[in-house]
Amino acid sequence: MSIVADFGRVRGKLASVKGRKIEAPAFKVPVVKRPSGASLDWVMGWRRENGRVGVRNHVLLLPLDDLSNSACEAVAGTIKGTLAIPHAYGRLQFGEDLDVFFRTLIGTGSNPNVAAVVVIGIEEGWTRRVVEGIAATGKPVVGFGIETHGDISTIARASYVAKEYVQWASELRREKCPLSDIWVSTKCGESDTTTGLSSCPIVGNMYDKLIPRGVYGVFGETTEITGAEHLCQARAATKELGARWYKMWKAYQDDVIEAHKTDDLSDSQPTKGNIAGGLTTIEEKALGNLEKIGRECTFIDILEPAETPSKGPGLYYMDTSSAAAECVTLMAAGGYVVHTFPTGQGNVIGNPILPVIKISGNPKTLRTMPEHIDLDVSGVLRRTMTIPEAGDALISMIVRTANGRLTAAEALGHREFSMTKLYRSA
C-alpha cells in the first residue's frame, strides 16, 4: 500500500461520505500510426543566427534575479506564446558563484531552442551583462531594468517587445538539418537495479553510435561517480585529461563531502529512492551511472557548470550536481538541445527549454507511472529486446522529439529550472 495514498481506501471513504459509488475513470490510449522508414540521419530544426540548430522555438522572459520574477510572469500572462523562467537567485553573489550564475542565465538565453529573449532585472547593469552575452549569438534580445520605472511601466514596455518577438518567431520555419547538428545530453534519476542493466546502457549504446557521427554529448553528476572514479578517469581521451578530471573530482570530495558529511555522502547518496529500488551503496549507483557513456566513447574535455563545449564534436564531462533539475538546467545552459534521462523508480523532471526524454526498463514503473515514460525498454530485462535494438529505438525517439514530438514531461507541464549555488550570498 502506498504511504501517500491508497486509492481504494480513499474511494471507499468518499463513497460513504457522499453516499454514492466513485469509480476511477476508464481510458484507452489511442494507437498512433507513425510513418515507417523515417530517416534517422536528418531532423527538421530551426537553424539559428550562429549556425546552431534548435528543436524548440521558445520566446523567453528571463528574470535577472528573484525580484524580477513577478514582472516576467506578468508579461507571460499577457503575451501568449512566451515562457517565463522564475528562479531564486541573483542578488549579492560574487566570485565563482557569480560566474556560474551568469553562465547559466546567458547560456539559457543562448540555447538554440530559444528564438528570442526579453531579460528583466531590478537594475540595468547586470541586466545589460546578460543581454550582451545572449546578443553574441546574434539572436534578438532586449533588457529592461525595473529601478526608476517600477513594475507597471516595465511590464508594459516588455510586453510590447515580447509580442513582436512572438509574432516574428511564429513565422520562422524548420529546415532539414543533419542529426549530427543535434547536441544530446544525459543524466539519470531515481536509479534502481534496473537502470544499470537496461536504461543506462541503452543511452551508452546511443552515444556509441552517434558520437562517431559528429554529435556533441555530455554527462556529469560528480558525486555520483564516487566508487567508480578510477573507471571514469580511464575513459578520458588522454592521460593528462584523466589526471585533470581526477583532480576536479577529488577537490569536491575533499572540500565538500569529507568536510561536511554526516554519514557516507551526507546521507544523500544513495537517495532513499535508490535504496528502495535495491541499490545499497554509492559504488553500485556509480557503476550503473557510467553505463550511460557506452563501451567505446571517451570524453574529450571537462566543462565547468553551464559551460559551452569548444573542442568540437565528441563526448564531454560537465562538473555538475547529481540533483536532476540542477543538472539538466546546467546542461541546457551549456547549449544541449535534447536530454536523455534513464530512470528506474520513476522521475518526473522536465525543463523549460530542453525536452527531456524518459527511458525506463522497470516494469513496475511502466505500470505505475506510465504517463512519465517516453521509451519503454523493459524488453531488455525480459530478453525480448537487445541493448543495440533499444539503442536504435532511443535514436528514433531523439529524432521524433527533435521533429516536434512533445516529451512526457512537456505534455505534463514539467518546467523545473534550478540554479546552482556554490556558497552563501554576501
Short mmCIF file of C-alpha atoms in Angstrom, two decimals:
data_model
loop_
_atom_site.label_atom_id
_atom_site.label_comp_id
_atom_site.label_asym_id
_atom_site.label_seq_id
_atom_site.Cartn_x
_atom_site.Cartn_y
_atom_site.Cartn_z
CA MET A 1 0.00 0.00 0.00
CA SER A 2 1.29 3.44 -0.88
CA ILE A 3 2.19 5.58 2.12
CA VAL A 4 0.98 8.59 0.13
CA ALA A 5 -2.47 7.41 -0.94
CA ASP A 6 -4.41 4.18 -1.21
CA PHE A 7 -6.95 4.98 -3.92
CA GLY A 8 -9.26 2.12 -2.92
CA ARG A 9 -9.48 3.38 0.65
CA VAL A 10 -9.95 6.98 -0.41
CA ARG A 11 -12.66 5.96 -2.86
CA GLY A 12 -14.42 3.98 -0.13
CA LYS A 13 -14.28 6.87 2.33
CA LEU A 14 -15.60 9.34 -0.23
CA ALA A 15 -18.34 6.95 -1.22
CA SER A 16 -19.51 6.68 2.38
CA VAL A 17 -19.41 10.44 2.83
CA LYS A 18 -21.12 11.27 -0.45
CA GLY A 19 -23.43 8.31 -0.37
CA ARG A 20 -22.51 7.21 -3.87
CA LYS A 21 -20.08 4.93 -5.65
CA ILE A 22 -16.91 6.52 -7.01
CA GLU A 23 -15.01 4.85 -9.83
CA ALA A 24 -11.66 5.65 -11.40
CA PRO A 25 -12.22 6.78 -14.99
CA ALA A 26 -11.53 4.15 -17.61
CA PHE A 27 -9.50 5.19 -20.61
CA LYS A 28 -7.65 3.72 -23.52
CA VAL A 29 -4.66 5.35 -25.17
CA PRO A 30 -5.30 5.59 -28.92
CA VAL A 31 -2.83 3.92 -31.22
CA VAL A 32 -0.94 6.45 -33.32
CA LYS A 33 0.21 5.22 -36.71
CA ARG A 34 3.66 6.63 -37.30
CA PRO A 35 5.34 6.71 -40.71
CA SER A 36 7.64 3.76 -41.25
CA GLY A 37 11.07 4.08 -42.78
CA ALA A 38 11.58 7.65 -41.50
CA SER A 39 15.20 8.76 -41.83
CA LEU A 40 17.34 8.74 -38.70
CA ASP A 41 20.00 10.85 -40.41
CA TRP A 42 18.07 14.12 -40.57
CA VAL A 43 15.81 16.24 -38.39
CA MET A 44 13.67 19.30 -39.02
CA GLY A 45 15.08 22.04 -36.80
CA TRP A 46 15.49 25.79 -36.55
CA ARG A 47 18.87 26.99 -37.77
CA ARG A 48 19.84 29.93 -35.54
CA GLU A 49 21.87 33.00 -36.37
CA ASN A 50 25.12 31.46 -35.07
CA GLY A 51 24.62 28.25 -37.07
CA ARG A 52 23.42 26.08 -34.16
CA VAL A 53 20.23 24.01 -34.57
CA GLY A 54 17.34 24.10 -32.12
CA VAL A 55 14.42 21.70 -31.81
CA ARG A 56 12.09 24.12 -30.00
CA ASN A 57 11.24 27.75 -30.74
CA HIS A 58 10.73 29.48 -27.38
CA VAL A 59 10.46 33.19 -26.68
CA LEU A 60 11.86 33.56 -23.16
CA LEU A 61 11.10 36.03 -20.43
CA LEU A 62 14.27 35.74 -18.36
CA PRO A 63 14.46 37.36 -14.91
CA LEU A 64 17.90 38.53 -13.91
CA ASP A 65 17.08 37.99 -10.24
CA ASP A 66 14.43 36.79 -7.83
CA LEU A 67 13.00 40.31 -7.54
CA SER A 68 12.13 40.30 -11.24
CA ASN A 69 10.20 37.03 -11.35
CA SER A 70 6.85 38.74 -10.86
CA ALA A 71 7.36 41.13 -13.78
CA CYS A 72 8.39 38.31 -16.12
CA GLU A 73 5.41 36.19 -15.10
CA ALA A 74 3.10 39.17 -15.62
CA VAL A 75 4.37 39.61 -19.18
CA ALA A 76 3.96 35.88 -19.82
CA GLY A 77 0.38 36.12 -18.58
CA THR A 78 -0.30 38.93 -21.04
CA ILE A 79 1.59 37.77 -24.14
CA LYS A 80 0.63 34.24 -25.12
CA GLY A 81 3.40 32.12 -26.58
CA THR A 82 6.08 33.44 -24.23
CA LEU A 83 7.75 31.47 -21.46
CA ALA A 84 8.83 32.93 -18.11
CA ILE A 85 11.57 31.14 -16.13
CA PRO A 86 11.43 32.28 -12.50
CA HIS A 87 14.33 31.38 -10.20
CA ALA A 88 15.54 32.04 -6.68
CA TYR A 89 18.87 33.86 -7.01
CA GLY A 90 20.66 36.86 -8.45
CA ARG A 91 21.45 39.26 -5.62
CA LEU A 92 24.75 39.73 -3.73
CA GLN A 93 26.53 36.83 -5.37
CA PHE A 94 30.24 37.11 -6.06
CA GLY A 95 33.34 35.26 -7.27
CA GLU A 96 32.94 31.80 -8.80
CA ASP A 97 29.34 31.64 -7.59
CA LEU A 98 28.53 34.74 -9.64
CA ASP A 99 30.38 33.34 -12.67
CA VAL A 100 28.20 30.19 -12.60
CA PHE A 101 25.12 32.36 -12.20
CA PHE A 102 25.89 34.45 -15.29
CA ARG A 103 26.94 31.42 -17.36
CA THR A 104 23.63 29.76 -16.52
CA LEU A 105 21.44 32.74 -17.38
CA ILE A 106 23.37 33.68 -20.52
CA GLY A 107 23.58 30.03 -21.59
CA THR A 108 19.86 29.52 -21.08
CA GLY A 109 19.02 32.51 -23.26
CA SER A 110 21.65 31.47 -25.82
CA ASN A 111 20.37 27.89 -26.16
CA PRO A 112 19.36 27.10 -29.78
CA ASN A 113 15.91 26.04 -28.56
CA VAL A 114 15.30 29.73 -27.84
CA ALA A 115 14.32 32.10 -30.66
CA ALA A 116 14.35 35.41 -28.76
CA VAL A 117 14.70 36.70 -25.20
CA VAL A 118 13.38 39.52 -23.04
CA VAL A 119 15.51 40.00 -19.91
CA ILE A 120 14.08 41.87 -16.91
CA GLY A 121 16.22 42.81 -13.88
CA ILE A 122 15.87 45.01 -10.84
CA GLU A 123 18.76 47.17 -12.07
CA GLU A 124 20.21 47.75 -15.51
CA GLY A 125 23.93 46.97 -15.03
CA TRP A 126 23.74 43.22 -14.54
CA THR A 127 20.72 43.06 -16.84
CA ARG A 128 22.85 44.55 -19.62
CA ARG A 129 25.56 41.95 -18.97
CA VAL A 130 23.10 39.11 -19.60
CA VAL A 131 21.67 40.84 -22.67
CA GLU A 132 25.12 41.36 -24.18
CA GLY A 133 26.07 37.73 -23.51
CA ILE A 134 22.98 36.45 -25.31
CA ALA A 135 23.32 39.01 -28.11
CA ALA A 136 26.69 37.48 -29.01
CA THR A 137 24.75 34.58 -30.57
CA GLY A 138 23.03 37.01 -32.94
CA LYS A 139 19.52 36.27 -31.72
CA PRO A 140 17.03 39.05 -30.84
CA VAL A 141 17.30 40.06 -27.18
CA VAL A 142 16.39 43.15 -25.17
CA GLY A 143 16.62 44.02 -21.48
CA PHE A 144 14.63 46.19 -19.05
CA GLY A 145 15.55 47.49 -15.58
CA ILE A 146 12.78 47.96 -13.01
CA GLU A 147 14.53 50.61 -10.87
CA THR A 148 13.38 54.18 -11.65
CA HIS A 149 10.49 52.74 -13.72
CA GLY A 150 8.52 50.40 -11.45
CA ASP A 151 6.74 47.18 -12.32
CA ILE A 152 3.80 48.54 -14.31
CA SER A 153 5.88 50.57 -16.76
CA THR A 154 8.44 47.76 -17.12
CA ILE A 155 5.76 45.14 -17.74
CA ALA A 156 4.11 47.35 -20.35
CA ARG A 157 7.36 48.07 -22.21
CA ALA A 158 8.49 44.45 -22.08
CA SER A 159 5.07 43.25 -23.26
CA TYR A 160 5.27 45.32 -26.45
CA VAL A 161 8.63 43.79 -27.35
CA ALA A 162 7.60 40.26 -26.32
CA LYS A 163 4.53 40.48 -28.56
CA GLU A 164 6.69 41.44 -31.55
CA TYR A 165 9.16 38.63 -30.77
CA VAL A 166 6.38 36.02 -30.56
CA GLN A 167 4.92 37.05 -33.90
CA TRP A 168 8.36 37.08 -35.52
CA ALA A 169 9.26 33.66 -34.08
CA SER A 170 5.94 32.19 -35.20
CA GLU A 171 6.96 32.71 -38.84
CA LEU A 172 10.35 31.02 -38.53
CA ARG A 173 10.37 27.75 -40.42
CA ARG A 174 12.08 24.46 -39.68
CA GLU A 175 14.67 23.25 -42.14
CA LYS A 176 16.29 19.92 -42.86
CA CYS A 177 19.40 19.50 -40.69
CA PRO A 178 21.77 16.56 -40.20
CA LEU A 179 21.29 14.63 -36.95
CA SER A 180 24.92 15.46 -36.13
CA ASP A 181 23.81 19.07 -35.52
CA ILE A 182 21.75 17.98 -32.51
CA TRP A 183 23.54 18.18 -29.15
CA VAL A 184 22.36 15.40 -26.80
CA SER A 185 22.90 15.45 -23.02
CA THR A 186 22.26 12.75 -20.42
CA LYS A 187 21.64 12.40 -16.70
CA CYS A 188 19.81 9.66 -14.83
CA GLY A 189 17.50 9.90 -11.83
CA GLU A 190 15.74 7.71 -9.27
CA SER A 191 18.12 4.92 -10.18
CA ASP A 192 17.50 1.34 -9.11
CA THR A 193 18.75 -2.11 -10.02
CA THR A 194 17.13 -1.88 -13.46
CA THR A 195 18.87 1.30 -14.62
CA GLY A 196 22.37 -0.15 -14.68
CA LEU A 197 21.06 -3.19 -16.54
CA SER A 198 18.78 -1.53 -19.11
CA SER A 199 18.08 2.19 -19.47
CA CYS A 200 21.63 3.48 -18.75
CA PRO A 201 23.40 1.02 -21.10
CA ILE A 202 20.88 1.96 -23.78
CA VAL A 203 21.92 5.62 -23.55
CA GLY A 204 25.53 4.39 -23.77
CA ASN A 205 24.68 2.40 -26.90
CA MET A 206 23.12 5.52 -28.40
CA TYR A 207 26.30 7.52 -27.72
CA ASP A 208 28.50 4.75 -29.15
CA LYS A 209 26.50 5.08 -32.38
CA LEU A 210 26.03 8.87 -32.56
CA ILE A 211 29.32 10.29 -31.22
CA PRO A 212 31.29 8.87 -34.21
CA ARG A 213 28.76 10.60 -36.47
CA GLY A 214 29.69 14.03 -35.08
CA VAL A 215 27.13 14.53 -32.31
CA TYR A 216 28.04 16.52 -29.19
CA GLY A 217 27.28 14.59 -25.98
CA VAL A 218 27.72 15.31 -22.27
CA PHE A 219 27.46 13.51 -18.94
CA GLY A 220 28.22 14.63 -15.38
CA GLU A 221 26.96 14.16 -11.79
CA THR A 222 30.28 14.45 -9.96
CA THR A 223 29.28 12.91 -6.61
CA GLU A 224 27.59 10.02 -8.37
CA ILE A 225 30.91 8.85 -9.88
CA THR A 226 32.22 8.07 -6.39
CA GLY A 227 33.35 4.45 -6.19
CA ALA A 228 33.92 4.25 -9.94
CA GLU A 229 36.19 7.27 -10.25
CA HIS A 230 39.06 5.10 -11.49
CA LEU A 231 36.85 3.83 -14.33
CA CYS A 232 35.72 7.32 -15.28
CA GLN A 233 39.29 8.63 -15.24
CA ALA A 234 40.28 5.81 -17.59
CA ARG A 235 37.62 6.93 -20.09
CA ALA A 236 39.33 10.29 -20.64
CA ALA A 237 40.74 10.72 -24.14
CA THR A 238 44.27 11.34 -22.77
CA LYS A 239 46.14 10.60 -19.56
CA GLU A 240 46.57 14.34 -18.97
CA LEU A 241 42.81 14.90 -19.23
CA GLY A 242 42.20 11.94 -16.93
CA ALA A 243 44.52 13.43 -14.32
CA ARG A 244 42.72 16.77 -14.59
CA TRP A 245 39.38 15.03 -14.20
CA TYR A 246 40.55 13.17 -11.09
CA LYS A 247 41.85 16.39 -9.55
CA MET A 248 38.43 18.00 -10.11
CA TRP A 249 36.60 15.01 -8.60
CA LYS A 250 38.99 14.79 -5.63
CA ALA A 251 38.69 18.50 -4.86
CA TYR A 252 34.93 18.17 -4.44
CA GLN A 253 35.40 15.00 -2.40
CA ASP A 254 37.88 16.67 -0.04
CA ASP A 255 36.46 20.20 0.18
CA VAL A 256 32.75 19.38 0.33
CA ILE A 257 31.99 15.73 1.06
CA GLU A 258 34.71 14.96 3.61
CA ALA A 259 34.42 18.39 5.21
CA HIS A 260 30.66 18.25 5.77
CA LYS A 261 29.46 14.65 5.58
CA THR A 262 27.48 13.08 8.41
CA ASP A 263 27.44 9.51 7.11
CA ASP A 264 28.90 8.42 3.77
CA LEU A 265 27.82 11.19 1.32
CA SER A 266 25.94 13.31 3.87
CA ASP A 267 23.02 10.83 3.89
CA SER A 268 22.24 11.83 0.30
CA GLN A 269 23.95 9.23 -1.88
CA PRO A 270 22.36 6.80 -2.49
CA THR A 271 19.00 8.55 -2.08
CA LYS A 272 16.06 6.98 -0.26
CA GLY A 273 14.53 6.20 -3.65
CA ASN A 274 17.73 4.47 -4.80
CA ILE A 275 17.73 2.33 -1.68
CA ALA A 276 14.06 1.45 -2.14
CA GLY A 277 14.98 0.36 -5.66
CA GLY A 278 17.59 -2.08 -4.39
CA LEU A 279 20.82 -0.06 -4.52
CA THR A 280 22.78 -0.34 -1.30
CA THR A 281 25.96 1.67 -1.94
CA ILE A 282 27.15 4.67 -3.94
CA GLU A 283 29.57 2.27 -5.70
CA GLU A 284 26.64 0.30 -7.14
CA LYS A 285 24.99 3.51 -8.24
CA ALA A 286 28.21 4.83 -9.82
CA LEU A 287 28.74 1.66 -11.85
CA GLY A 288 25.21 1.94 -13.26
CA ASN A 289 25.64 5.66 -13.92
CA LEU A 290 28.78 5.13 -16.01
CA GLU A 291 26.90 2.74 -18.30
CA LYS A 292 25.48 5.90 -19.92
CA ILE A 293 28.74 6.53 -21.82
CA GLY A 294 28.74 3.19 -23.57
CA ARG A 295 31.61 0.88 -24.35
CA GLU A 296 33.63 2.88 -26.88
CA CYS A 297 33.27 6.60 -26.08
CA THR A 298 35.97 8.62 -24.38
CA PHE A 299 35.36 12.16 -23.10
CA ILE A 300 37.44 14.85 -24.76
CA ASP A 301 37.19 17.75 -22.29
CA ILE A 302 35.89 18.80 -18.85
CA LEU A 303 33.31 21.59 -18.70
CA GLU A 304 32.64 23.93 -15.82
CA PRO A 305 28.96 24.09 -14.76
CA ALA A 306 26.91 25.63 -17.63
CA GLU A 307 29.99 25.95 -19.87
CA THR A 308 29.58 25.55 -23.64
CA PRO A 309 31.92 22.96 -25.21
CA SER A 310 34.59 24.33 -27.52
CA LYS A 311 36.70 21.34 -28.60
CA GLY A 312 34.43 20.18 -31.43
CA PRO A 313 32.14 17.16 -31.67
CA GLY A 314 32.50 14.43 -29.08
CA LEU A 315 31.60 13.43 -25.54
CA TYR A 316 32.21 15.93 -22.72
CA TYR A 317 32.14 15.73 -18.94
CA MET A 318 30.39 18.59 -17.08
CA ASP A 319 31.08 19.14 -13.39
CA THR A 320 27.51 19.13 -12.08
CA SER A 321 25.34 18.30 -9.13
CA SER A 322 23.55 14.95 -9.20
CA ALA A 323 20.24 16.69 -8.45
CA ALA A 324 18.02 16.28 -11.50
CA ALA A 325 16.66 19.80 -12.04
CA GLU A 326 20.00 21.41 -11.26
CA CYS A 327 22.00 19.16 -13.59
CA VAL A 328 19.58 19.42 -16.53
CA THR A 329 19.48 23.22 -16.11
CA LEU A 330 23.28 23.38 -16.37
CA MET A 331 23.38 21.15 -19.45
CA ALA A 332 20.70 23.23 -21.16
CA ALA A 333 22.76 26.33 -20.37
CA GLY A 334 25.74 24.57 -21.96
CA GLY A 335 23.85 24.52 -25.26
CA TYR A 336 22.40 20.99 -25.39
CA VAL A 337 19.01 20.75 -27.11
CA VAL A 338 17.72 17.22 -26.30
CA HIS A 339 18.17 15.39 -22.98
CA THR A 340 18.05 11.62 -22.43
CA PHE A 341 17.02 10.64 -18.91
CA PRO A 342 17.15 6.99 -17.78
CA THR A 343 15.05 6.29 -14.68
CA GLY A 344 14.28 3.22 -12.62
CA GLN A 345 11.93 4.18 -9.79
CA GLY A 346 10.42 6.95 -11.93
CA ASN A 347 11.43 10.63 -12.07
CA VAL A 348 9.11 13.42 -13.24
CA ILE A 349 11.78 16.02 -14.11
CA GLY A 350 11.38 18.37 -17.06
CA ASN A 351 12.98 21.63 -18.17
CA PRO A 352 11.53 24.85 -19.61
CA ILE A 353 13.59 24.82 -22.83
CA LEU A 354 15.16 21.35 -23.07
CA PRO A 355 12.91 18.38 -23.97
CA VAL A 356 13.68 15.55 -21.53
CA ILE A 357 13.22 12.01 -22.89
CA LYS A 358 12.48 9.49 -20.11
CA ILE A 359 13.70 5.93 -20.60
CA SER A 360 12.84 3.10 -18.22
CA GLY A 361 13.32 -0.65 -18.12
CA ASN A 362 11.49 -1.12 -14.81
CA PRO A 363 8.18 -2.98 -15.44
CA LYS A 364 6.71 -1.70 -12.17
CA THR A 365 7.43 1.93 -13.05
CA LEU A 366 5.99 1.43 -16.52
CA ARG A 367 2.85 0.08 -14.86
CA THR A 368 2.50 2.68 -12.07
CA MET A 369 3.91 5.83 -13.76
CA PRO A 370 3.42 5.23 -17.50
CA GLU A 371 2.49 8.84 -18.23
CA HIS A 372 6.06 9.92 -17.38
CA ILE A 373 7.95 7.47 -19.63
CA ASP A 374 8.73 8.13 -23.29
CA LEU A 375 10.59 4.91 -24.10
CA ASP A 376 9.78 1.50 -22.63
CA VAL A 377 12.90 -0.70 -22.69
CA SER A 378 11.68 -3.32 -20.23
CA GLY A 379 12.09 -5.83 -23.06
CA VAL A 380 15.83 -5.78 -22.30
CA LEU A 381 15.19 -7.33 -18.88
CA ARG A 382 12.57 -9.69 -20.31
CA ARG A 383 15.08 -10.70 -23.00
CA THR A 384 12.73 -9.80 -25.82
CA MET A 385 14.90 -6.81 -26.87
CA THR A 386 18.66 -6.41 -27.12
CA ILE A 387 20.54 -3.34 -25.93
CA PRO A 388 21.55 -2.44 -29.54
CA GLU A 389 17.88 -2.68 -30.59
CA ALA A 390 16.86 -0.47 -27.68
CA GLY A 391 19.67 1.96 -28.58
CA ASP A 392 18.20 2.24 -32.08
CA ALA A 393 14.78 2.87 -30.53
CA LEU A 394 16.27 5.70 -28.45
CA ILE A 395 17.86 7.27 -31.53
CA SER A 396 14.46 7.09 -33.22
CA MET A 397 12.87 8.77 -30.17
CA ILE A 398 15.51 11.54 -30.27
CA VAL A 399 14.70 12.15 -33.93
CA ARG A 400 10.95 12.17 -33.26
CA THR A 401 11.45 14.60 -30.37
CA ALA A 402 13.65 16.86 -32.49
CA ASN A 403 10.97 16.80 -35.18
CA GLY A 404 8.33 18.08 -32.75
CA ARG A 405 7.00 15.22 -30.63
CA LEU A 406 6.34 16.54 -27.11
CA THR A 407 8.03 14.53 -24.40
CA ALA A 408 6.00 13.24 -21.46
CA ALA A 409 7.49 15.98 -19.24
CA GLU A 410 6.50 18.68 -21.74
CA ALA A 411 2.97 17.31 -22.10
CA LEU A 412 2.58 17.20 -18.31
CA GLY A 413 3.90 20.75 -17.89
CA HIS A 414 7.14 19.98 -16.04
CA ARG A 415 9.41 23.04 -16.30
CA GLU A 416 11.87 22.53 -13.46
CA PHE A 417 14.62 25.19 -13.54
CA SER A 418 17.11 25.19 -10.68
CA MET A 419 20.16 27.44 -10.47
CA THR A 420 23.37 26.03 -8.98
CA LYS A 421 24.60 27.96 -5.94
CA LEU A 422 28.12 27.38 -4.69
CA TYR A 423 28.07 29.31 -1.41
CA ARG A 424 26.18 31.87 0.65
CA SER A 425 25.38 35.26 -0.82
CA ALA A 426 27.13 38.27 0.67
#
